[in-house]
């Protein structure tokens, strides 16, 4: 494997300063509650908060601040996400079976968590799509209480109206105007305004990610997200324009986003680089996207298709695109990715907004062992057994022997007493 372009620096680093800063924020929220949320919001977002909880009137006003066309498209995207989530739910089945041992019944039940928090980032751009992606699968899963948080927009002095409308369309029960590590702390430990949740989902900056790491155990989380990523496999038979634009689409997220191209065709790689330089001049986000590509982008030249596949499986990217002569066939050989985009007419943008799959995905190679947010994220698979007197006798010898081997004599006695 030959490297044509290297990344200039590492895009994510967990520093001692970050850890201490987040510890301090969470401690402040635990001790001072709403007062801390208001102080920290003004400190970090530059916006004094009058009310942390968003009222129904605020939501109705938000509908008036965005176009009917935006509302229509949000509803279309929501219907796609809901359709996919419902089909996923159909794949999850409860279980009850008789064991091979007479008198023993085994099973599991699918139980949604009672309450989840959905973190919708603010930052450079409003992200109404993320509100849909987090809340709709939770609603379909049967979560009774969905509490969404998002920082105030500088333009509006409150949550961006498109985000508020998306939260409402998605069926969120409670909305709070608070972001950052302090929002994670509030969802975990509660304040006088915010009741704690059982699970927190959603992406965020490094402060949000570190906060989720620190509260893990007190609450469940979906994942520890790093900067967004795309890896594109291309054999030189598809449009270089599409590949170049998909690289820029990923790179425009933020200065730490990473795009990787793996190809078997050097001329194609060179053409993609030229196309990138051309398109950055046409994009209002071109400067940000190009800097991200220059700093973090990678181009690898593989000897053959096998080498491309092996590299992709090792890198385990968040988004994986296949631009080859037979993308469908090649897709069957790929196993480590957050979401797979098969064929040159399947850009990541569709998954980000409206195809129906979720865009909250594992990053930093965690796709080797984890998956993105989906309806099952919010469902516990809880085991059970029912053992009759006959089953008790049939299991007793093995159970009592192993209890004795481990020296846990009350375990042994808890069985033997039932045989007397």
Short mmCIF file of C-alpha atoms in Angstrom, two decimals:
data_model
loop_
_atom_site.label_atom_id
_atom_site.label_comp_id
_atom_site.label_asym_id
_atom_site.label_seq_id
_atom_site.Cartn_x
_atom_site.Cartn_y
_atom_site.Cartn_z
CA UNK A 1 0.00 0.00 0.00
CA UNK A 2 1.46 3.33 -1.08
CA UNK A 3 0.54 6.58 0.65
CA UNK A 4 -0.08 9.41 -1.82
CA UNK A 5 -1.35 11.92 0.73
CA UNK A 6 -0.83 11.85 4.52
CA UNK A 7 -2.85 13.48 7.27
CA UNK A 8 -1.03 16.39 8.88
CA UNK A 9 -2.07 15.67 12.46
CA UNK A 10 -4.24 13.58 14.72
CA UNK A 11 -7.81 14.86 14.80
CA UNK A 12 -8.80 13.82 18.30
CA UNK A 13 -6.88 13.83 21.55
CA UNK A 14 -8.09 13.32 25.11
CA UNK A 15 -5.92 15.71 27.12
CA UNK A 16 -5.60 16.06 30.92
CA UNK A 17 -6.91 19.63 30.57
CA UNK A 18 -10.04 18.37 28.80
CA UNK A 19 -10.64 15.73 31.46
CA UNK A 20 -10.26 18.21 34.33
CA UNK A 21 -12.43 20.83 32.64
CA UNK A 22 -15.29 18.40 32.08
CA UNK A 23 -14.98 17.04 35.64
CA UNK A 24 -15.35 20.59 36.91
CA UNK A 25 -18.41 21.26 34.75
CA UNK A 26 -20.19 18.08 35.83
CA UNK A 27 -19.38 18.72 39.49
CA UNK A 28 -20.81 22.24 39.20
CA UNK A 29 -24.05 20.91 37.68
CA UNK A 30 -24.38 18.25 40.41
CA UNK A 31 -23.92 20.83 43.14
CA UNK A 32 -25.70 23.91 41.73
CA UNK A 33 -28.22 22.50 39.27
CA UNK A 34 -30.11 25.04 37.15
CA UNK A 35 -27.95 27.93 38.36
CA UNK A 36 -24.87 26.16 36.99
CA UNK A 37 -26.61 25.50 33.66
CA UNK A 38 -27.43 29.19 33.27
CA UNK A 39 -23.94 30.33 34.29
CA UNK A 40 -22.21 27.83 32.00
CA UNK A 41 -24.50 28.61 29.09
CA UNK A 42 -23.62 32.28 29.29
CA UNK A 43 -19.92 31.44 29.70
CA UNK A 44 -19.62 29.00 26.80
CA UNK A 45 -22.45 30.00 24.44
CA UNK A 46 -22.52 33.71 25.21
CA UNK A 47 -26.28 33.58 25.75
CA UNK A 48 -28.06 34.29 29.05
CA UNK A 49 -30.90 31.79 29.52
CA UNK A 50 -34.22 32.94 30.97
CA UNK A 51 -35.84 29.53 30.73
CA UNK A 52 -34.13 26.16 30.44
CA UNK A 53 -37.27 24.23 29.51
CA UNK A 54 -38.78 25.00 26.12
CA UNK A 55 -42.51 25.72 26.22
CA UNK A 56 -45.19 24.61 23.78
CA UNK A 57 -45.54 28.26 22.76
CA UNK A 58 -41.83 28.36 21.86
CA UNK A 59 -42.30 25.30 19.64
CA UNK A 60 -45.35 26.78 17.90
CA UNK A 61 -43.42 29.99 17.22
CA UNK A 62 -40.57 27.93 15.73
CA UNK A 63 -42.94 26.54 13.09
CA UNK A 64 -43.62 30.12 11.97
CA UNK A 65 -39.91 30.90 11.65
CA UNK A 66 -39.08 28.23 9.07
CA UNK A 67 -40.53 27.70 5.62
CA UNK A 68 -43.40 25.29 4.85
CA UNK A 69 -40.99 23.60 2.44
CA UNK A 70 -38.54 22.86 5.27
CA UNK A 71 -41.36 21.45 7.39
CA UNK A 72 -42.49 19.25 4.49
CA UNK A 73 -39.00 17.85 3.94
CA UNK A 74 -38.46 17.26 7.66
CA UNK A 75 -41.70 15.26 7.73
CA UNK A 76 -40.61 13.25 4.69
CA UNK A 77 -37.24 12.46 6.30
CA UNK A 78 -39.03 11.55 9.55
CA UNK A 79 -41.30 9.12 7.69
CA UNK A 80 -38.28 7.39 6.12
CA UNK A 81 -36.48 7.09 9.45
CA UNK A 82 -39.63 5.79 11.14
CA UNK A 83 -40.24 3.24 8.37
CA UNK A 84 -36.72 1.84 8.72
CA UNK A 85 -36.89 1.81 12.54
CA UNK A 86 -40.20 -0.09 12.49
CA UNK A 87 -38.76 -2.69 10.11
CA UNK A 88 -35.76 -3.09 12.39
CA UNK A 89 -38.07 -3.55 15.36
CA UNK A 90 -39.82 -6.36 13.49
CA UNK A 91 -36.48 -8.21 13.42
CA UNK A 92 -36.21 -8.15 17.22
CA UNK A 93 -38.15 -11.00 18.78
CA UNK A 94 -38.95 -12.07 22.30
CA UNK A 95 -38.05 -15.65 23.19
CA UNK A 96 -39.58 -18.40 25.32
CA UNK A 97 -38.46 -22.00 24.84
CA UNK A 98 -38.46 -25.25 26.81
CA UNK A 99 -34.91 -26.24 27.74
CA UNK A 100 -33.38 -29.62 26.89
CA UNK A 101 -33.81 -30.28 30.61
CA UNK A 102 -37.34 -31.23 31.63
CA UNK A 103 -39.06 -28.66 33.84
CA UNK A 104 -36.96 -25.68 32.73
CA UNK A 105 -38.25 -22.80 30.58
CA UNK A 106 -35.85 -20.15 29.25
CA UNK A 107 -36.52 -16.87 27.55
CA UNK A 108 -35.89 -13.19 27.13
CA UNK A 109 -38.07 -10.11 26.99
CA UNK A 110 -37.52 -6.91 25.04
CA UNK A 111 -37.95 -3.97 27.41
CA UNK A 112 -37.43 -0.35 26.31
CA UNK A 113 -35.60 1.98 28.67
CA UNK A 114 -37.95 4.29 30.56
CA UNK A 115 -36.25 7.58 29.71
CA UNK A 116 -33.54 8.71 27.31
CA UNK A 117 -31.80 12.00 26.67
CA UNK A 118 -31.15 13.05 23.08
CA UNK A 119 -28.21 15.42 22.65
CA UNK A 120 -28.57 17.52 19.48
CA UNK A 121 -25.40 19.55 18.82
CA UNK A 122 -25.41 23.26 17.98
CA UNK A 123 -22.08 24.48 16.68
CA UNK A 124 -21.59 25.85 13.18
CA UNK A 125 -24.88 24.71 11.71
CA UNK A 126 -28.32 23.67 13.00
CA UNK A 127 -28.79 19.89 12.93
CA UNK A 128 -32.52 19.13 12.73
CA UNK A 129 -31.68 15.82 11.07
CA UNK A 130 -29.94 14.64 14.23
CA UNK A 131 -33.06 15.36 16.27
CA UNK A 132 -34.99 13.04 13.96
CA UNK A 133 -32.30 10.35 14.00
CA UNK A 134 -32.18 10.18 17.80
CA UNK A 135 -35.80 10.58 18.85
CA UNK A 136 -37.67 8.56 16.21
CA UNK A 137 -35.95 5.19 16.88
CA UNK A 138 -36.44 5.78 20.62
CA UNK A 139 -40.14 6.48 20.08
CA UNK A 140 -40.55 3.39 17.88
CA UNK A 141 -38.71 1.31 20.51
CA UNK A 142 -41.31 2.34 23.08
CA UNK A 143 -39.34 4.79 25.24
CA UNK A 144 -41.95 6.62 27.33
CA UNK A 145 -39.95 9.77 28.02
CA UNK A 146 -37.58 11.39 25.52
CA UNK A 147 -35.84 14.53 26.77
CA UNK A 148 -33.94 16.47 24.12
CA UNK A 149 -31.24 19.05 24.81
CA UNK A 150 -29.53 21.48 22.47
CA UNK A 151 -27.59 24.71 22.98
CA UNK A 152 -29.01 28.09 22.08
CA UNK A 153 -28.36 29.47 18.60
CA UNK A 154 -26.57 32.81 18.64
CA UNK A 155 -28.88 34.07 15.91
CA UNK A 156 -32.10 33.32 17.79
CA UNK A 157 -30.97 33.35 21.44
CA UNK A 158 -32.70 29.98 21.85
CA UNK A 159 -32.67 26.60 20.12
CA UNK A 160 -32.70 27.01 16.34
CA UNK A 161 -36.32 26.87 15.11
CA UNK A 162 -35.58 24.11 12.55
CA UNK A 163 -34.18 21.95 15.36
CA UNK A 164 -37.19 22.67 17.59
CA UNK A 165 -39.60 21.74 14.80
CA UNK A 166 -37.66 18.52 14.10
CA UNK A 167 -37.79 17.61 17.80
CA UNK A 168 -41.53 18.12 17.77
CA UNK A 169 -42.07 16.10 14.59
CA UNK A 170 -39.94 13.32 16.08
CA UNK A 171 -42.18 13.10 19.14
CA UNK A 172 -39.84 14.44 21.83
CA UNK A 173 -41.61 14.80 25.20
CA UNK A 174 -39.42 17.47 26.80
CA UNK A 175 -37.00 20.00 25.30
CA UNK A 176 -34.30 21.90 27.18
CA UNK A 177 -32.17 24.77 25.91
CA UNK A 178 -28.80 23.68 27.22
CA UNK A 179 -25.74 22.15 25.58
CA UNK A 180 -22.18 21.05 26.22
CA UNK A 181 -20.86 18.90 29.04
CA UNK A 182 -23.28 20.66 31.39
CA UNK A 183 -26.25 19.23 29.46
CA UNK A 184 -24.84 15.72 29.82
CA UNK A 185 -24.39 16.31 33.55
CA UNK A 186 -27.94 17.59 33.90
CA UNK A 187 -29.44 14.62 32.07
CA UNK A 188 -27.41 12.28 34.27
CA UNK A 189 -27.87 13.77 37.74
CA UNK A 190 -30.88 16.02 37.27
CA UNK A 191 -31.62 19.57 38.35
CA UNK A 192 -34.77 21.23 39.68
CA UNK A 193 -35.91 21.58 36.05
CA UNK A 194 -34.50 18.45 34.41
CA UNK A 195 -35.36 14.96 35.66
CA UNK A 196 -32.52 12.42 35.15
CA UNK A 197 -32.69 9.89 32.30
CA UNK A 198 -31.51 6.30 31.95
CA UNK A 199 -29.57 6.68 28.69
CA UNK A 200 -27.97 9.52 26.70
CA UNK A 201 -27.55 9.35 22.94
CA UNK A 202 -26.23 11.75 20.34
CA UNK A 203 -22.98 13.20 19.01
CA UNK A 204 -21.17 16.31 20.19
CA UNK A 205 -17.83 18.03 20.47
CA UNK A 206 -14.96 16.67 22.53
CA UNK A 207 -16.41 18.17 25.74
CA UNK A 208 -19.69 16.35 25.20
CA UNK A 209 -17.87 13.13 24.36
CA UNK A 210 -15.68 13.37 27.45
CA UNK A 211 -18.73 14.12 29.59
CA UNK A 212 -20.47 10.99 28.26
CA UNK A 213 -17.35 9.00 29.10
CA UNK A 214 -17.32 10.34 32.67
CA UNK A 215 -21.02 9.66 33.36
CA UNK A 216 -21.02 6.19 31.76
CA UNK A 217 -22.24 3.79 34.42
CA UNK A 218 -24.53 6.35 36.01
CA UNK A 219 -26.38 6.28 32.69
CA UNK A 220 -26.08 4.27 29.50
CA UNK A 221 -24.68 5.90 26.37
CA UNK A 222 -24.74 5.05 22.67
CA UNK A 223 -21.04 5.58 21.95
CA UNK A 224 -18.07 7.91 22.41
CA UNK A 225 -18.04 9.79 19.13
CA UNK A 226 -14.97 11.36 17.58
CA UNK A 227 -14.66 13.55 14.48
CA UNK A 228 -16.77 12.45 11.53
CA UNK A 229 -15.16 10.17 8.90
CA UNK A 230 -15.66 8.86 5.40
CA UNK A 231 -13.63 6.26 3.54
CA UNK A 232 -14.16 5.83 -0.21
CA UNK A 233 -13.04 2.73 -2.10
CA UNK A 234 -12.64 3.46 -5.81
CA UNK A 235 -11.18 1.47 -8.69
CA UNK A 236 -11.04 4.33 -11.19
CA UNK A 237 -14.08 3.24 -13.21
CA UNK A 238 -16.49 5.79 -11.71
CA UNK A 239 -16.86 9.58 -11.80
CA UNK A 240 -14.01 11.40 -10.09
CA UNK A 241 -16.37 14.37 -9.64
CA UNK A 242 -18.61 12.33 -7.36
CA UNK A 243 -15.71 11.12 -5.24
CA UNK A 244 -14.24 14.61 -4.96
CA UNK A 245 -17.54 16.13 -3.89
CA UNK A 246 -18.18 13.36 -1.35
CA UNK A 247 -14.76 14.07 0.16
CA UNK A 248 -15.63 17.76 0.45
CA UNK A 249 -19.08 16.95 1.84
CA UNK A 250 -17.46 15.07 4.69
CA UNK A 251 -14.70 17.62 5.16
CA UNK A 252 -17.08 20.57 5.52
CA UNK A 253 -18.45 19.19 8.82
CA UNK A 254 -15.62 20.74 10.86
CA UNK A 255 -11.84 21.21 10.83
CA UNK A 256 -11.30 17.77 12.42
CA UNK A 257 -13.38 15.74 9.96
CA UNK A 258 -11.44 13.06 8.08
CA UNK A 259 -11.83 11.80 4.51
CA UNK A 260 -9.83 8.86 3.11
CA UNK A 261 -9.63 7.68 -0.48
CA UNK A 262 -8.30 4.20 -1.29
CA UNK A 263 -7.88 3.49 -4.97
CA UNK A 264 -6.06 1.14 -7.33
CA UNK A 265 -5.73 3.87 -9.99
CA UNK A 266 -3.13 6.58 -9.45
CA UNK A 267 -4.42 8.73 -12.31
CA UNK A 268 -7.86 8.59 -10.76
CA UNK A 269 -6.44 9.77 -7.41
CA UNK A 270 -4.74 12.68 -9.15
CA UNK A 271 -7.97 13.55 -10.97
CA UNK A 272 -9.90 13.52 -7.69
CA UNK A 273 -7.39 15.93 -6.15
CA UNK A 274 -7.79 18.29 -9.09
CA UNK A 275 -11.57 18.12 -8.86
CA UNK A 276 -11.38 18.94 -5.14
CA UNK A 277 -9.40 22.09 -5.90
CA UNK A 278 -11.98 23.04 -8.50
CA UNK A 279 -15.06 22.50 -6.34
CA UNK A 280 -13.79 24.28 -3.21
CA UNK A 281 -14.01 27.53 -5.20
CA UNK A 282 -17.72 26.92 -5.84
CA UNK A 283 -18.74 26.11 -2.26
CA UNK A 284 -19.59 28.64 0.48
CA UNK A 285 -18.08 26.09 2.89
CA UNK A 286 -15.12 25.48 0.60
CA UNK A 287 -12.50 27.11 2.81
CA UNK A 288 -13.42 25.00 5.85
CA UNK A 289 -13.73 21.85 3.76
CA UNK A 290 -10.40 22.32 2.00
CA UNK A 291 -8.51 23.05 5.20
CA UNK A 292 -9.97 19.90 6.74
CA UNK A 293 -8.95 17.91 3.66
CA UNK A 294 -5.47 19.40 3.63
CA UNK A 295 -4.94 18.76 7.34
CA UNK A 296 -6.66 15.39 7.75
CA UNK A 297 -7.26 13.88 4.34
CA UNK A 298 -5.52 10.68 3.22
CA UNK A 299 -5.07 9.02 -0.18
CA UNK A 300 -3.82 5.44 -0.34
CA UNK A 301 -2.85 3.58 -3.50
CA UNK A 302 -3.60 -0.14 -3.34
CA UNK A 303 -2.20 -2.82 -5.62
CA UNK A 304 -5.52 -4.58 -6.08
CA UNK A 305 -9.08 -4.94 -4.84
CA UNK A 306 -8.10 -7.32 -2.04
CA UNK A 307 -5.74 -4.74 -0.60
CA UNK A 308 -8.49 -2.09 -0.69
CA UNK A 309 -10.88 -4.41 1.15
CA UNK A 310 -8.31 -5.38 3.78
CA UNK A 311 -7.44 -1.74 4.44
CA UNK A 312 -11.09 -0.71 4.74
CA UNK A 313 -11.82 -3.52 7.20
CA UNK A 314 -8.84 -2.49 9.34
CA UNK A 315 -9.72 1.22 9.30
CA UNK A 316 -13.39 0.52 10.21
CA UNK A 317 -14.70 3.95 9.17
CA UNK A 318 -17.89 5.68 10.24
CA UNK A 319 -19.09 6.02 6.63
CA UNK A 320 -17.84 3.68 3.89
CA UNK A 321 -18.57 4.39 0.21
CA UNK A 322 -17.91 1.95 -2.63
CA UNK A 323 -17.25 3.45 -6.08
CA UNK A 324 -16.26 0.46 -8.19
CA UNK A 325 -17.35 -1.37 -11.34
CA UNK A 326 -19.32 -3.90 -9.25
CA UNK A 327 -20.02 -2.18 -5.95
CA UNK A 328 -22.74 -4.61 -4.89
CA UNK A 329 -20.46 -7.63 -5.22
CA UNK A 330 -17.61 -5.91 -3.40
CA UNK A 331 -19.90 -4.80 -0.57
CA UNK A 332 -20.26 -8.40 0.61
CA UNK A 333 -16.58 -8.52 1.54
CA UNK A 334 -16.70 -5.48 3.83
CA UNK A 335 -17.47 -6.01 7.51
CA UNK A 336 -16.29 -3.05 9.60
CA UNK A 337 -18.19 0.20 9.07
CA UNK A 338 -20.84 2.32 10.71
CA UNK A 339 -22.93 2.68 7.56
CA UNK A 340 -22.24 1.40 4.05
CA UNK A 341 -23.01 3.36 0.88
CA UNK A 342 -23.02 1.05 -2.13
CA UNK A 343 -22.47 2.47 -5.61
CA UNK A 344 -21.49 5.87 -6.92
CA UNK A 345 -25.08 7.15 -6.75
CA UNK A 346 -25.21 6.61 -2.97
CA UNK A 347 -23.48 9.56 -1.31
CA UNK A 348 -23.30 9.82 2.49
CA UNK A 349 -25.67 12.79 2.28
CA UNK A 350 -28.64 10.47 1.70
CA UNK A 351 -27.87 8.60 4.92
CA UNK A 352 -27.33 11.88 6.72
CA UNK A 353 -30.81 13.12 5.92
CA UNK A 354 -33.47 11.00 4.35
CA UNK A 355 -32.74 7.46 3.13
CA UNK A 356 -33.94 6.13 6.49
CA UNK A 357 -30.78 4.65 8.02
CA UNK A 358 -29.33 6.39 11.06
CA UNK A 359 -26.47 8.86 10.88
CA UNK A 360 -25.40 8.57 14.53
CA UNK A 361 -22.57 6.12 13.94
CA UNK A 362 -19.40 4.68 15.53
CA UNK A 363 -16.16 6.54 14.80
CA UNK A 364 -12.45 6.10 15.57
CA UNK A 365 -12.43 2.42 14.47
CA UNK A 366 -15.08 1.45 17.01
CA UNK A 367 -17.12 0.02 14.12
CA UNK A 368 -14.93 -3.08 14.63
CA UNK A 369 -17.18 -4.00 17.56
CA UNK A 370 -20.12 -1.60 17.72
CA UNK A 371 -22.97 -0.23 15.64
CA UNK A 372 -24.80 3.04 15.21
CA UNK A 373 -27.94 4.19 16.96
CA UNK A 374 -31.00 2.14 16.00
CA UNK A 375 -34.27 1.01 17.54
CA UNK A 376 -32.43 -1.73 19.46
CA UNK A 377 -30.21 0.86 21.16
CA UNK A 378 -33.14 1.72 23.40
CA UNK A 379 -34.24 -1.85 24.15
CA UNK A 380 -32.89 -4.12 26.85
CA UNK A 381 -32.86 -7.86 26.16
CA UNK A 382 -33.71 -9.11 29.64
CA UNK A 383 -33.37 -12.83 30.39
CA UNK A 384 -35.66 -15.01 32.45
CA UNK A 385 -36.17 -18.61 33.50
CA UNK A 386 -39.02 -20.57 35.04
CA UNK A 387 -38.01 -23.77 36.81
CA UNK A 388 -40.52 -26.27 38.18
CA UNK A 389 -39.88 -28.72 41.01
CA UNK A 390 -38.94 -31.32 38.40
CA UNK A 391 -36.54 -28.87 36.75
CA UNK A 392 -35.03 -28.05 40.14
CA UNK A 393 -34.20 -31.74 40.68
CA UNK A 394 -32.77 -32.07 37.16
CA UNK A 395 -30.40 -29.10 37.54
CA UNK A 396 -29.48 -29.61 41.17
CA UNK A 397 -26.41 -31.88 40.92
CA UNK A 398 -24.53 -29.70 38.47
CA UNK A 399 -25.45 -26.47 40.24
CA UNK A 400 -24.46 -27.71 43.72
CA UNK A 401 -21.20 -29.20 42.49
CA UNK A 402 -20.10 -26.00 40.73
CA UNK A 403 -21.11 -23.92 43.75
CA UNK A 404 -18.87 -26.10 45.93
CA UNK A 405 -15.98 -25.75 43.45
CA UNK A 406 -16.29 -21.98 43.74
CA UNK A 407 -16.65 -22.12 47.52
CA UNK A 408 -20.05 -20.45 47.55
CA UNK A 409 -21.83 -22.67 50.02
CA UNK A 410 -24.96 -20.55 50.39
CA UNK A 411 -25.44 -20.96 46.65
CA UNK A 412 -25.22 -24.71 47.14
CA UNK A 413 -27.58 -24.63 50.12
CA UNK A 414 -30.12 -22.51 48.22
CA UNK A 415 -30.57 -25.53 45.94
CA UNK A 416 -30.25 -28.36 48.45
CA UNK A 417 -32.85 -26.84 50.76
CA UNK A 418 -35.36 -27.17 47.93
CA UNK A 419 -34.63 -30.90 47.62
CA UNK A 420 -35.37 -31.70 51.23
#
